[in-house]
Short mmCIF file of C-alpha atoms in Angstrom, two decimals:
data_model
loop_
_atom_site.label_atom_id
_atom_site.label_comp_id
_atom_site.label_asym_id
_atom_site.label_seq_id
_atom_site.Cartn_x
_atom_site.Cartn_y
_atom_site.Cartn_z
CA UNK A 1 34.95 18.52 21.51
CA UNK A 2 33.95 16.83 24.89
CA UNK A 3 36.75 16.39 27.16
CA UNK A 4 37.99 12.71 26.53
CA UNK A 5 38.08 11.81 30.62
CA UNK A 6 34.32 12.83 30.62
CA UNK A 7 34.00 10.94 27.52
CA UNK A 8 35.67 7.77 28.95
CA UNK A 9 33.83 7.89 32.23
CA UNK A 10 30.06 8.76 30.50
CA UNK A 11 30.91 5.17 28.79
CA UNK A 12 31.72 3.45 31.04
CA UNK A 13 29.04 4.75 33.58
CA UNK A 14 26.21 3.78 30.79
CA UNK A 15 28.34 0.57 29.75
CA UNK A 16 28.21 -0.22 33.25
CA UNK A 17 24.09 0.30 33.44
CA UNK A 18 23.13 -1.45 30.27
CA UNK A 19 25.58 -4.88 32.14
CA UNK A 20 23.04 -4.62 35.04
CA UNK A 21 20.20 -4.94 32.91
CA UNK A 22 22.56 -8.42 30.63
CA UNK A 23 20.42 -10.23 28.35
CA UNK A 24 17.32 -7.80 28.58
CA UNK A 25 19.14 -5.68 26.71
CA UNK A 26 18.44 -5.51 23.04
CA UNK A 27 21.69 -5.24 21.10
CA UNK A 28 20.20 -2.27 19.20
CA UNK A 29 19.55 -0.32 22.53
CA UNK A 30 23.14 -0.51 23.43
CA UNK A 31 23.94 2.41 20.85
CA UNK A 32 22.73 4.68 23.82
CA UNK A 33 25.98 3.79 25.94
CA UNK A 34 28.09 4.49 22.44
CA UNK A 35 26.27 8.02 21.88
CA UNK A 36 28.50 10.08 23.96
CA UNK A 37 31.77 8.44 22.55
CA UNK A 38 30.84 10.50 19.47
CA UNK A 39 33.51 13.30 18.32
CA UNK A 40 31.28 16.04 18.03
CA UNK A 41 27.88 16.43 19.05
CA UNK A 42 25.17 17.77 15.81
CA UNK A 43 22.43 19.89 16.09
CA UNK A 44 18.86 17.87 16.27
CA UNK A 45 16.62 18.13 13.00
CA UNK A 46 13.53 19.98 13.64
CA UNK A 47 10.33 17.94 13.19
CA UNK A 48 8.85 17.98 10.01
CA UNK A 49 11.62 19.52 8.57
CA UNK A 50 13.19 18.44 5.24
CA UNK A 51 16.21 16.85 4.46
CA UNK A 52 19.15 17.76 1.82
CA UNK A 53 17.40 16.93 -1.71
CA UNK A 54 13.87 16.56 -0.27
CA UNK A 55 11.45 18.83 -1.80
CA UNK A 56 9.94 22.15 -0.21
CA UNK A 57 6.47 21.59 -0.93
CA UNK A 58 3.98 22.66 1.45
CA UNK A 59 3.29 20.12 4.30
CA UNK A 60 -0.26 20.75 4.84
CA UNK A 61 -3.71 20.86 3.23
CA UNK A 62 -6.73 23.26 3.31
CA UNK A 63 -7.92 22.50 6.80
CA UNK A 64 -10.61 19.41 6.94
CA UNK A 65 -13.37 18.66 9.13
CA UNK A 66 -13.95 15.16 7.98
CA UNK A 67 -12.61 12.11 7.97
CA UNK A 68 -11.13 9.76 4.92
CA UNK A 69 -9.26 6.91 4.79
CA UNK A 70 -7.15 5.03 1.64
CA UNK A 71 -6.19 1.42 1.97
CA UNK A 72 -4.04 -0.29 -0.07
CA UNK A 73 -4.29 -4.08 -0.62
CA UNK A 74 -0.67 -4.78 -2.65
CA UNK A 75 -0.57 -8.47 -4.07
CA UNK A 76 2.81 -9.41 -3.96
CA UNK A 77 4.33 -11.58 -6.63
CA UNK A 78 2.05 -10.16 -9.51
CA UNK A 79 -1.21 -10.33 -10.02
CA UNK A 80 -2.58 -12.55 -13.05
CA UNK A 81 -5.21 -10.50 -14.66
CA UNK A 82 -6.91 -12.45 -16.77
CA UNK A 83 -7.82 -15.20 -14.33
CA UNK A 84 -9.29 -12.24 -12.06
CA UNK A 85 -11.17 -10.17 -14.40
CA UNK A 86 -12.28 -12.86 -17.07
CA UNK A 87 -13.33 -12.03 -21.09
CA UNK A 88 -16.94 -13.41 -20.81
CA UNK A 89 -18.70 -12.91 -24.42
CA UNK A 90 -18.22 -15.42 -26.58
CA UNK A 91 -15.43 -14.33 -29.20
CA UNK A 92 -13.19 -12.58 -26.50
CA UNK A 93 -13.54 -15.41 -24.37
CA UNK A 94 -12.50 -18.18 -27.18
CA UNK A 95 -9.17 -15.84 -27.84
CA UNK A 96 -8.66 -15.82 -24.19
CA UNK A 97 -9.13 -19.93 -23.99
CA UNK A 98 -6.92 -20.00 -27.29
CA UNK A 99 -4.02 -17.85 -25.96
CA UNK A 100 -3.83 -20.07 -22.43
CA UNK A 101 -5.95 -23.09 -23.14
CA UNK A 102 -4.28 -24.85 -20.49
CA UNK A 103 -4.86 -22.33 -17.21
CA UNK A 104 -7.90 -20.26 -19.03
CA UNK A 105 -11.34 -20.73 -16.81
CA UNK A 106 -14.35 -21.95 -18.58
CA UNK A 107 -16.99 -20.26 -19.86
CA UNK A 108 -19.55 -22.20 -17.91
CA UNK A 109 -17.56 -21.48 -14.48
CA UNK A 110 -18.13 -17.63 -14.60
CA UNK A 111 -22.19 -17.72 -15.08
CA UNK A 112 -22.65 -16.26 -11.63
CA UNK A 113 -20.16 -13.73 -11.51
CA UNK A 114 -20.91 -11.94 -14.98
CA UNK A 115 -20.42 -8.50 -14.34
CA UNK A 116 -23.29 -5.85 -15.36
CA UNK A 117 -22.05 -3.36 -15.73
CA UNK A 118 -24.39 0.38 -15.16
CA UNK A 119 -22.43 1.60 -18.67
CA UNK A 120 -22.48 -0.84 -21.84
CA UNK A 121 -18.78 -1.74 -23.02
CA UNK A 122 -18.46 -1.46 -26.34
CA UNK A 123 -18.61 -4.29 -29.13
CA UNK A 124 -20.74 -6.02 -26.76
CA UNK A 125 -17.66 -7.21 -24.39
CA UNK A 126 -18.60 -8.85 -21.03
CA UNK A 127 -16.41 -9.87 -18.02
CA UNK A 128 -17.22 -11.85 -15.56
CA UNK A 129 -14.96 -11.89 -12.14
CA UNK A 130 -13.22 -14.71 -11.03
CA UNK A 131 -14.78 -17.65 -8.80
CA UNK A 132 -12.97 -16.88 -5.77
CA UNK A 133 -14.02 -12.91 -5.95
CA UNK A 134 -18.12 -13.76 -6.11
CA UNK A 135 -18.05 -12.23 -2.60
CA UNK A 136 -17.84 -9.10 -4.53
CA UNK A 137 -20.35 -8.85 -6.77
CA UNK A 138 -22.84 -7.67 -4.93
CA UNK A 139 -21.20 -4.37 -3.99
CA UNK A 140 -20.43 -4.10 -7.81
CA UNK A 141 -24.09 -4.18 -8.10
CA UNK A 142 -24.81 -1.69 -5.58
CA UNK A 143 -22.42 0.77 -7.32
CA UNK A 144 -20.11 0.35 -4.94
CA UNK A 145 -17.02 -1.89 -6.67
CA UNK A 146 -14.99 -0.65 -10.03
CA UNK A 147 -12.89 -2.21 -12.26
CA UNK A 148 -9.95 -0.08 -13.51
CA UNK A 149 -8.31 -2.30 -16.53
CA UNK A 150 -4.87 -1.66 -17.54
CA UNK A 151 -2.70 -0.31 -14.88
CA UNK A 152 0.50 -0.33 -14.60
CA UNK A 153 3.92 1.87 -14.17
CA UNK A 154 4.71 4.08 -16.90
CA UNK A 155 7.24 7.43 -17.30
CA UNK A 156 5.08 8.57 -19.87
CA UNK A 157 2.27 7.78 -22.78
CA UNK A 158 3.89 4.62 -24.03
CA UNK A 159 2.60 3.08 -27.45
CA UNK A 160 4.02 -0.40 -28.68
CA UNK A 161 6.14 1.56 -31.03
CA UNK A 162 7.63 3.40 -28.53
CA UNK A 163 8.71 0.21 -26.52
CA UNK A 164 9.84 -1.95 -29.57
CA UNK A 165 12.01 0.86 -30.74
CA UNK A 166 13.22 2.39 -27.24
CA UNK A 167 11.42 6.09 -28.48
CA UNK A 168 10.47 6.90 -24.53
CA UNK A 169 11.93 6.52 -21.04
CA UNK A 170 10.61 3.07 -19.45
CA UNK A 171 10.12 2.47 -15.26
CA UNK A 172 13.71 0.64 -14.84
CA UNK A 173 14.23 -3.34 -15.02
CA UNK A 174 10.67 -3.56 -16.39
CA UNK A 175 10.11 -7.54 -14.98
CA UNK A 176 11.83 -7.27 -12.02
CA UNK A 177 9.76 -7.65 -8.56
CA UNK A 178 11.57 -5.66 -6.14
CA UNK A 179 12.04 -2.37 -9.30
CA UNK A 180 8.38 -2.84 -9.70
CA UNK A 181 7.26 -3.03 -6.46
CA UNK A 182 9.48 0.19 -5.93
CA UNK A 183 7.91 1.81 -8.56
CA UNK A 184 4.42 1.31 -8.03
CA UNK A 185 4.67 2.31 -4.35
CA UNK A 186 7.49 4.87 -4.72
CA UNK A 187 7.11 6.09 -8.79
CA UNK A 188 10.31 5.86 -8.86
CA UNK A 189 13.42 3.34 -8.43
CA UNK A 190 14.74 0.70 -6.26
CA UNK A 191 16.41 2.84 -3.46
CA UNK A 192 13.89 5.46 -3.26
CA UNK A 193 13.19 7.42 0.39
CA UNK A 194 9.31 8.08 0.04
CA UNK A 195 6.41 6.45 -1.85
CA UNK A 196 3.62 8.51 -3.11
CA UNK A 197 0.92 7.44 -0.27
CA UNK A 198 3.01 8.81 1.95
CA UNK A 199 3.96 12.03 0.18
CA UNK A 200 0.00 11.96 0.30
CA UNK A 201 -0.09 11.77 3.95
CA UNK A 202 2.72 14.38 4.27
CA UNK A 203 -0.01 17.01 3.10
CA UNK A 204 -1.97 16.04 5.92
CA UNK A 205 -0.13 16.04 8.96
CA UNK A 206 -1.86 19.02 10.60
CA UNK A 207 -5.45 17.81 10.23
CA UNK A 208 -4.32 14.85 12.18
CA UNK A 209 -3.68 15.09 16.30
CA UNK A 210 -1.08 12.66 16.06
CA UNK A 211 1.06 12.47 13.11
CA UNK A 212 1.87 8.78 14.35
CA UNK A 213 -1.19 6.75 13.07
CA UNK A 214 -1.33 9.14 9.57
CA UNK A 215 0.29 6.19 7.68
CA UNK A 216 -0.18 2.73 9.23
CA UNK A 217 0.81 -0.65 7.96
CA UNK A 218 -0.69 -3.96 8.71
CA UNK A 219 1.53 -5.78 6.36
CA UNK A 220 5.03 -5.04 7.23
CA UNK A 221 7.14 -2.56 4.83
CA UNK A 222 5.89 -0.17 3.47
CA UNK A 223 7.61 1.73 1.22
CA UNK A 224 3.85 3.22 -0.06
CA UNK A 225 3.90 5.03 3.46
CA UNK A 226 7.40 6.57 3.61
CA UNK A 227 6.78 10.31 3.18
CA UNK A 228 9.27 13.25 3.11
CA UNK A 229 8.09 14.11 6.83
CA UNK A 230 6.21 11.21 8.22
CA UNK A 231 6.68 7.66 8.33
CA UNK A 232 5.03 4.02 8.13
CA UNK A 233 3.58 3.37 11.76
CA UNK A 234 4.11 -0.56 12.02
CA UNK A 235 0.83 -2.42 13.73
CA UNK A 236 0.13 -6.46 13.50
CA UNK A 237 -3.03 -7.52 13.45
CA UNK A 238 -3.31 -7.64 17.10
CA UNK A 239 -2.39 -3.77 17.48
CA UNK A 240 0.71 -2.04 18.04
CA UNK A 241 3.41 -3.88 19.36
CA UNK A 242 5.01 -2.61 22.55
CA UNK A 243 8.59 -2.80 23.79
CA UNK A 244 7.71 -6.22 25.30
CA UNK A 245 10.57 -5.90 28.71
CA UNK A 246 8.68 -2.46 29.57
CA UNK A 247 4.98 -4.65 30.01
CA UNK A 248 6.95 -6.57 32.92
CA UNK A 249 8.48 -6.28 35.66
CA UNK A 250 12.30 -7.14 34.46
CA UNK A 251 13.83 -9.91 36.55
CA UNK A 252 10.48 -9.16 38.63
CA UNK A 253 12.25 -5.63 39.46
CA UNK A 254 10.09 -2.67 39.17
CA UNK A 255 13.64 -1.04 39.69
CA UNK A 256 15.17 -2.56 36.84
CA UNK A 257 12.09 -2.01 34.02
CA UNK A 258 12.48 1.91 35.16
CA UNK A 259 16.22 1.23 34.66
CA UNK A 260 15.26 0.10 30.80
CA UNK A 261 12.54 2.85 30.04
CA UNK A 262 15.54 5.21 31.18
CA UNK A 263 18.06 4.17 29.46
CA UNK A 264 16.55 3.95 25.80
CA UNK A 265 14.68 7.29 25.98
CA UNK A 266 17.42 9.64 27.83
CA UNK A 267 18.66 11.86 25.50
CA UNK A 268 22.73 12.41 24.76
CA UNK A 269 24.70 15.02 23.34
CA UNK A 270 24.97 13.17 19.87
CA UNK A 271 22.83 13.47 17.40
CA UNK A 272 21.70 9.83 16.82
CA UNK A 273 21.52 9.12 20.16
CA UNK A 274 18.73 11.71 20.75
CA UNK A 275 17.54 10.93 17.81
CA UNK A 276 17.29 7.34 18.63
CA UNK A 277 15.70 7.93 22.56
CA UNK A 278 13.32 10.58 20.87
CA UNK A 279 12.33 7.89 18.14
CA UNK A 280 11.20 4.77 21.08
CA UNK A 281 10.01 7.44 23.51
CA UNK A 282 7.16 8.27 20.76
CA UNK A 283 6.79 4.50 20.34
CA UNK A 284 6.16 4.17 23.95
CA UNK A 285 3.78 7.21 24.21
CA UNK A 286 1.84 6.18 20.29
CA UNK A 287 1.76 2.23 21.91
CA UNK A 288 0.05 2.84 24.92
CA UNK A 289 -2.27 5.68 23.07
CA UNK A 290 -3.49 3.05 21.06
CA UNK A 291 -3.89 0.33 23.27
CA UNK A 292 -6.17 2.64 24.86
CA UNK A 293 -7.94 4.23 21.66
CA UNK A 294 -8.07 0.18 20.89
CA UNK A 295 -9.49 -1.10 24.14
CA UNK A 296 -12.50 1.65 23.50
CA UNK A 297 -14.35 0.39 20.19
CA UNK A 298 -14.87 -2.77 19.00
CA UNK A 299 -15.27 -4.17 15.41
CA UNK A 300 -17.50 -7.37 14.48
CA UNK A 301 -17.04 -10.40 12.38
CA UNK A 302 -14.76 -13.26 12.23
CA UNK A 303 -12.20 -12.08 9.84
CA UNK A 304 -10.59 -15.63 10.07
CA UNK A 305 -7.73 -15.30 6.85
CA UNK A 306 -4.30 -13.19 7.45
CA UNK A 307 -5.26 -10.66 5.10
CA UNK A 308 -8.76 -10.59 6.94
CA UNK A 309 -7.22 -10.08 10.26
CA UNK A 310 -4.69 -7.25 8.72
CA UNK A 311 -8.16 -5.58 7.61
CA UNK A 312 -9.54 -6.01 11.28
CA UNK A 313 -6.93 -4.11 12.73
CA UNK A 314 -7.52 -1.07 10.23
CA UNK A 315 -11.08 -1.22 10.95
CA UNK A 316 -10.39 -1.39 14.66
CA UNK A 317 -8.02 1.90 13.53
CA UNK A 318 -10.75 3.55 12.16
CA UNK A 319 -13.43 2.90 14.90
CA UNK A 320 -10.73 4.86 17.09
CA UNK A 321 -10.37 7.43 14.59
CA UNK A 322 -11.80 10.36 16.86
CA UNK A 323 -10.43 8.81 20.34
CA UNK A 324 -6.77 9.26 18.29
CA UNK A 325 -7.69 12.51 16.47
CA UNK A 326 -7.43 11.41 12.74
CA UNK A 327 -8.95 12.92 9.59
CA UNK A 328 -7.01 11.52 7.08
CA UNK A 329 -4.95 8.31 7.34
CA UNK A 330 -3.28 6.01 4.32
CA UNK A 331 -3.28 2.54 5.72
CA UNK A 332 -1.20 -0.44 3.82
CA UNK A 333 -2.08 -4.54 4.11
CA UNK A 334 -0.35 -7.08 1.92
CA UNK A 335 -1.43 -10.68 0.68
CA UNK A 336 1.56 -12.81 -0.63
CA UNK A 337 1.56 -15.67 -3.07
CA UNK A 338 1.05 -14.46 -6.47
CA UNK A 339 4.57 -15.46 -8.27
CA UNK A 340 2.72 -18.36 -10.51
CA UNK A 341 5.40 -19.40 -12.79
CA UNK A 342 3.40 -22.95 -12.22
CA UNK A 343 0.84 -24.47 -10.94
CA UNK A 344 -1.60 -21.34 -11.24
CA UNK A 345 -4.61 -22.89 -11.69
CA UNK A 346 -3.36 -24.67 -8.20
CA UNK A 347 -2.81 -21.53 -5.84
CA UNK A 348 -4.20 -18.66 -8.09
CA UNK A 349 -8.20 -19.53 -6.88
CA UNK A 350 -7.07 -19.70 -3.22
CA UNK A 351 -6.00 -16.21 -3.33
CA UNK A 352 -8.70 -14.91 -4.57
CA UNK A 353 -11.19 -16.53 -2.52
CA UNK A 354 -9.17 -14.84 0.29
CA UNK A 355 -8.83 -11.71 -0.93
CA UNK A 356 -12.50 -11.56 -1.96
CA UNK A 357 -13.77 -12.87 1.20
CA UNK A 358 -11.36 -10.33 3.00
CA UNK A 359 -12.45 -7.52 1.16
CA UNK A 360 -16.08 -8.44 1.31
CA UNK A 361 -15.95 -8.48 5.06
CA UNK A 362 -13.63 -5.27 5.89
CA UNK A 363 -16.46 -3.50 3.58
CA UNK A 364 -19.31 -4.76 6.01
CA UNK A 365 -17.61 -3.50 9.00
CA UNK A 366 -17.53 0.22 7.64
CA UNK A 367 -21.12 -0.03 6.47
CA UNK A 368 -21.96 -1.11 10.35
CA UNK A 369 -19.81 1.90 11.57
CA UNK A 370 -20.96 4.10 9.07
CA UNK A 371 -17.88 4.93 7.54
CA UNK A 372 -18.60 3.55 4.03
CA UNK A 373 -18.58 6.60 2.05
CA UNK A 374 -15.02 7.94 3.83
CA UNK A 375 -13.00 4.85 3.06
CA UNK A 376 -12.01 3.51 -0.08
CA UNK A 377 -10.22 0.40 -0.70
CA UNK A 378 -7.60 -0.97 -3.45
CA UNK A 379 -6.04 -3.46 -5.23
CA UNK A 380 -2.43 -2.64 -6.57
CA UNK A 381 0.33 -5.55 -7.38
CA UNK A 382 4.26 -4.76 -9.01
CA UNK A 383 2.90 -6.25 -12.68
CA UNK A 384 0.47 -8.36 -14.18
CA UNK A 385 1.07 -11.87 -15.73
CA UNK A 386 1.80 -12.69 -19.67
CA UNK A 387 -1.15 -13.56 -21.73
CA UNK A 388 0.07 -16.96 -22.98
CA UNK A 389 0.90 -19.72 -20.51
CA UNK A 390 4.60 -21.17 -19.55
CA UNK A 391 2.77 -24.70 -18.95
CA UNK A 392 0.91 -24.28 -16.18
CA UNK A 393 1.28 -21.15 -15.19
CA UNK A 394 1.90 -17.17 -16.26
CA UNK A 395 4.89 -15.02 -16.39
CA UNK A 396 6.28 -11.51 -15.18
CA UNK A 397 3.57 -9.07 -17.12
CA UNK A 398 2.86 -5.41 -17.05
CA UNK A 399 -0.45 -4.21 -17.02
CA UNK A 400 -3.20 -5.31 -14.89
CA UNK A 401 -6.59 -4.38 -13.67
CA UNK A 402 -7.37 -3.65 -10.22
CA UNK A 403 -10.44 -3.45 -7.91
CA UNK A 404 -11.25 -0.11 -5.80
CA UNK A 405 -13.97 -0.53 -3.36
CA UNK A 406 -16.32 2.12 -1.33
CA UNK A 407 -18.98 3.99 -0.92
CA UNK A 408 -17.47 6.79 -2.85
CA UNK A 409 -16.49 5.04 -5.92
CA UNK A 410 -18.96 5.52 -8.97
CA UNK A 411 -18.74 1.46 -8.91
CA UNK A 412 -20.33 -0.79 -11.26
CA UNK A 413 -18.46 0.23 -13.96
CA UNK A 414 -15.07 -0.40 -15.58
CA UNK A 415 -12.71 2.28 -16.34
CA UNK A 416 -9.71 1.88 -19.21
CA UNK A 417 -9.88 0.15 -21.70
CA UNK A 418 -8.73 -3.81 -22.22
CA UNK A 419 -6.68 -4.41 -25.40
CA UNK A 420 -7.83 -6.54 -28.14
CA UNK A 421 -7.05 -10.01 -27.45
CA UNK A 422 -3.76 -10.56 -30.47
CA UNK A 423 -0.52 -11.07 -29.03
CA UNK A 424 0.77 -9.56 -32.60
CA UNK A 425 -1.66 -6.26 -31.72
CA UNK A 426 -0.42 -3.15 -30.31
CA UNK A 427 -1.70 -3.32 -26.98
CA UNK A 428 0.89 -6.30 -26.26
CA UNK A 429 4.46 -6.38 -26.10
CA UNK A 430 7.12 -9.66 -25.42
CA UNK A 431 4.52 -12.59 -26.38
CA UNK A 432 1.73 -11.56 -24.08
CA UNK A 433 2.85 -8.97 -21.61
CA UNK A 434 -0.01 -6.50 -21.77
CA UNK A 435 0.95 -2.61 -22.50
CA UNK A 436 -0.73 -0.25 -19.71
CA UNK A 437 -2.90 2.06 -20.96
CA UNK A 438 -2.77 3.83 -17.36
CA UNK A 439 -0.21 4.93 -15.39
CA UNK A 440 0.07 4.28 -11.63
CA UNK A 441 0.61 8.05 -11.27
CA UNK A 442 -3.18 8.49 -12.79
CA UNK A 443 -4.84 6.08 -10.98
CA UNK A 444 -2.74 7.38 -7.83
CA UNK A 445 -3.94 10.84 -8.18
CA UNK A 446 -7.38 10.19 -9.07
CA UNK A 447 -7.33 8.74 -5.20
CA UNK A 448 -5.79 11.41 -4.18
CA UNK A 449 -8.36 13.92 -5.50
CA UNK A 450 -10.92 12.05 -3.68
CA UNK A 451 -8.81 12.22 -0.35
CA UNK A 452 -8.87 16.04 -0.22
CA UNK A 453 -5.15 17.23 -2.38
CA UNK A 454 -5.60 19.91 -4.41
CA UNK A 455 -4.59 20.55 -7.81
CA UNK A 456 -1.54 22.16 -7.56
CA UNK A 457 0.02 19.49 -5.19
CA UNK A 458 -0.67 16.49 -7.31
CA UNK A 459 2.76 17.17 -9.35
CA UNK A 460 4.78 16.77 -6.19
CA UNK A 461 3.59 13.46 -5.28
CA UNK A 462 3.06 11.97 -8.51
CA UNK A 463 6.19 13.00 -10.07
CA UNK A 464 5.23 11.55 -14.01
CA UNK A 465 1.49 13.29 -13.93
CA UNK A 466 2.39 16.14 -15.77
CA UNK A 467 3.22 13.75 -18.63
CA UNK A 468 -0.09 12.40 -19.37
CA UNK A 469 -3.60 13.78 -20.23
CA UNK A 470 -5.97 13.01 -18.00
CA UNK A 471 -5.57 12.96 -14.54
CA UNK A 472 -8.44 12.10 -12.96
CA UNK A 473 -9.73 8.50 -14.41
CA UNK A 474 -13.50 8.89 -13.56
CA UNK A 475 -13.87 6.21 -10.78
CA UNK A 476 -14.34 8.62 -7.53
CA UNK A 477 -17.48 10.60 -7.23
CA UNK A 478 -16.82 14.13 -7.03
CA UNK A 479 -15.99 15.66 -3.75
CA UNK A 480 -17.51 18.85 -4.33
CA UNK A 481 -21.10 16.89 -5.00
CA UNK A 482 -20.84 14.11 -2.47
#
């Protein structure tokens, strides 16, 4: 144990620096003058390695020489299926008016955004996408946009038997948003450390130059990105954001900004505290690496919406992907707004428009760089809506159907299977809350194939897999034949 004179005196001595600097001072960067207060000093964790309870698996991949990107586009608030990916033919669409008369679309709205699918549906069923997503359609026609119907979080192969009569293990609090946002990033409850795209990511980390920008995140939290050895890299749509009293001259003293950068990346004898100087000295060194990887490639088109602009910055990310090193990155943008108890018919339209618009245009800027084929885009949200309406609007749901979106998808098709239109059927449950046919963990790992994990590590990141039959859903082309 330090001697408690030194102790005493270190403290004050920092206590004393961090006063000179007042106000500048971030309360959180005053835990460096507390450090060496600390009983006993711990041993530092090695990078990369894992923590009590964290699995062993390996930490890299077979060594790549390309480069391939996932982005995730997660809808906050839940999704309402049915007003996205419409029943178009004429006796789905009448049960579909029947069931929500009151916030259904109508027939003659959807003429130009019938989807034609390269593969007949059977029983001659047609879909036609929402208004708002007609931005779309033509990369569905190009083979370049699929429809996976029927997503959602499951533990295992759940029929409506099974749910009525509590025969299986369900994802916990079913309805809930923040359990189900949990689970479809994380596969697993509220509370849990690392999300699957980032257990993805953790299989990665030595293809990349700089761990940093392996998982980035445009739109805030991500728990999607949280791996057992790296972590969410936090950008806004203008780029990374910087310690803003190190881009100045503090008090207009040189002096005093060194002071700053000193004091919140010296190291101490404790354990969080050189934990804590190690953790902003990589911010400074990843912030000013990007501003410059940034500065070097530009990225056209006006991207005007939030979730437009969160899309620029990836793109930007990608232009820079050789200046920073990267061959695989997971990146993570958000789009809120889709909690429509009421008024659906209102806000629901809105959000599409911008999240087809966005989509649209993010797609354009890889084609221009190239990139197309190495970056594939979805669509995930906690649950989908209830069939019936409240009123005007659509409650807490469970499946959904989601859009993926690149030049590797075998687009134009839908994958899954939409159940037949009878609340009393078996592919509903609670008065209109559709039963997923797919599990998160299969549409996950069917990604994840695509991105370069092998076999044998699918298991570890999608924890359920093992429970269900197919694991690869159809709607990536090969890798082996691309």
């Amino acid at each position: 144990m330090m001697n408690s004179k030194t102790t005493r005196r270190e403290f004050l001595r920092r206590a004393s620096l961090l006063g000179m600097s007042g106000t500048a001072a971030p309360l959180a960067l005053q835990m460096a003058a507390v450090g060496a207060a600390a009983a006993v000093a711990q041993p530092a964790v090695a990078a990369g390695q894992a923590t009590a309870g964290q699995s062993g698996a390996a930490t890299a991949a077979a060594p790549v020489d390309d480069y391939k990107a996932l982005v995730c586009i997660f809808l906050y608030g839940g999704n309402d299926p049915y007003n996205t990916i419409v029943p178009y033919d004429a006796t789905r669409h009448a049960r579909y008016f029947q069931a929500r008369a009151d916030i259904a679309l109508a027939r003659d709205k959807l003429a130009a955004t019938v989807l034609k699918p390269k593969d007949a549906l059977p029983g001659d069923q047609a879909y036609a996408l929402a208004p708002g997503l007609a931005p779309l359609l033509p990369w569905f026609e190009r083979g370049q946009l699929a429809v996976q119907l029927n997503v959602g979080p499951l533990a295992q192969p759940t029929t409506k038997r099974d749910y009525v009569g509590a025969r299986v293990p369900l994802p916990p609090k079913l309805f809930s948003h923040n359990d189900q946002q949990a689970y479809w990033q994380a596969l697993a409850p509220e509370g849990a450390t690392s999300g699957w795209g980032g257990r993805l990511a953790d299989l990665f980390i030595a293809a990349n130059a700089n761990a940093t920008f392996t998982g980035v995140t445009a739109g805030g939290s991500a728990l999607l990105l949280a791996g057992r050895h790296v972590s969410a890299y936090r950008v806004s749509p203008a780029g990374s954001t910087p310690i803003e009293l190190l881009q100045r001259d503090t008090y207009g003293s040189t002096t005093c900004t060194d002071l700053m950068r000193l004091l919140i990346t010296q190291s101490g004898e404790h354990l969080f505290e050189r934990q804590h100087a190690a953790l902003v000295a990589r911010s400074i060194r990843a912030d000013a690496r990007l501003r410059t990887a940034l500065a070097r490639d530009s990225v056209g088109g006006a991207f005007a919406t939030p979730l437009a602009a969160q899309l620029k910055i990836v793109a930007r990310m990608i232009a820079a992907r050789d200046t920073l090193g990267m061959r695989r990155q997971v990146f993570f943008v958000t789009q809120n707004g889709y909690d429509n108890h009421d008024g659906l018919n209102d806000v629901h339209p809105g959000l599409l428009r911008e999240l087809g618009g966005a989509m649209a245009e993010f797609q354009q800027a890889l084609d221009a760089m190239g990139v197309a084929g190495q970056v594939t885009t979805f669509s995930a949200s906690e649950f989908g809506r209830t069939l019936v309406s409240n009123g005007n609007g659509s409650d807490h749901g469970w499946g959904g159907h989601h859009l993926v979106l690149g030049g590797a998808v075998r687009g134009g098709r839908f994958y899954g299977k939409h159940p037949e239109l009878a609340l009393d059927g078996p592919g509903f449950v609670d008065h209109g809350r559709m039963l997923p046919d797919v599990a998160v963990d299969q549409f996950g790992a069917t990604l994840a194939t695509w991105f370069g994990a092998g076999a044998g590590t699918l298991d570890d990141v999608f924890p359920n897999l093992r429970r269900f039959d197919g694991r690869d859903l159809g709607f990536m082309q090969d890798p082996s034949k691309a």
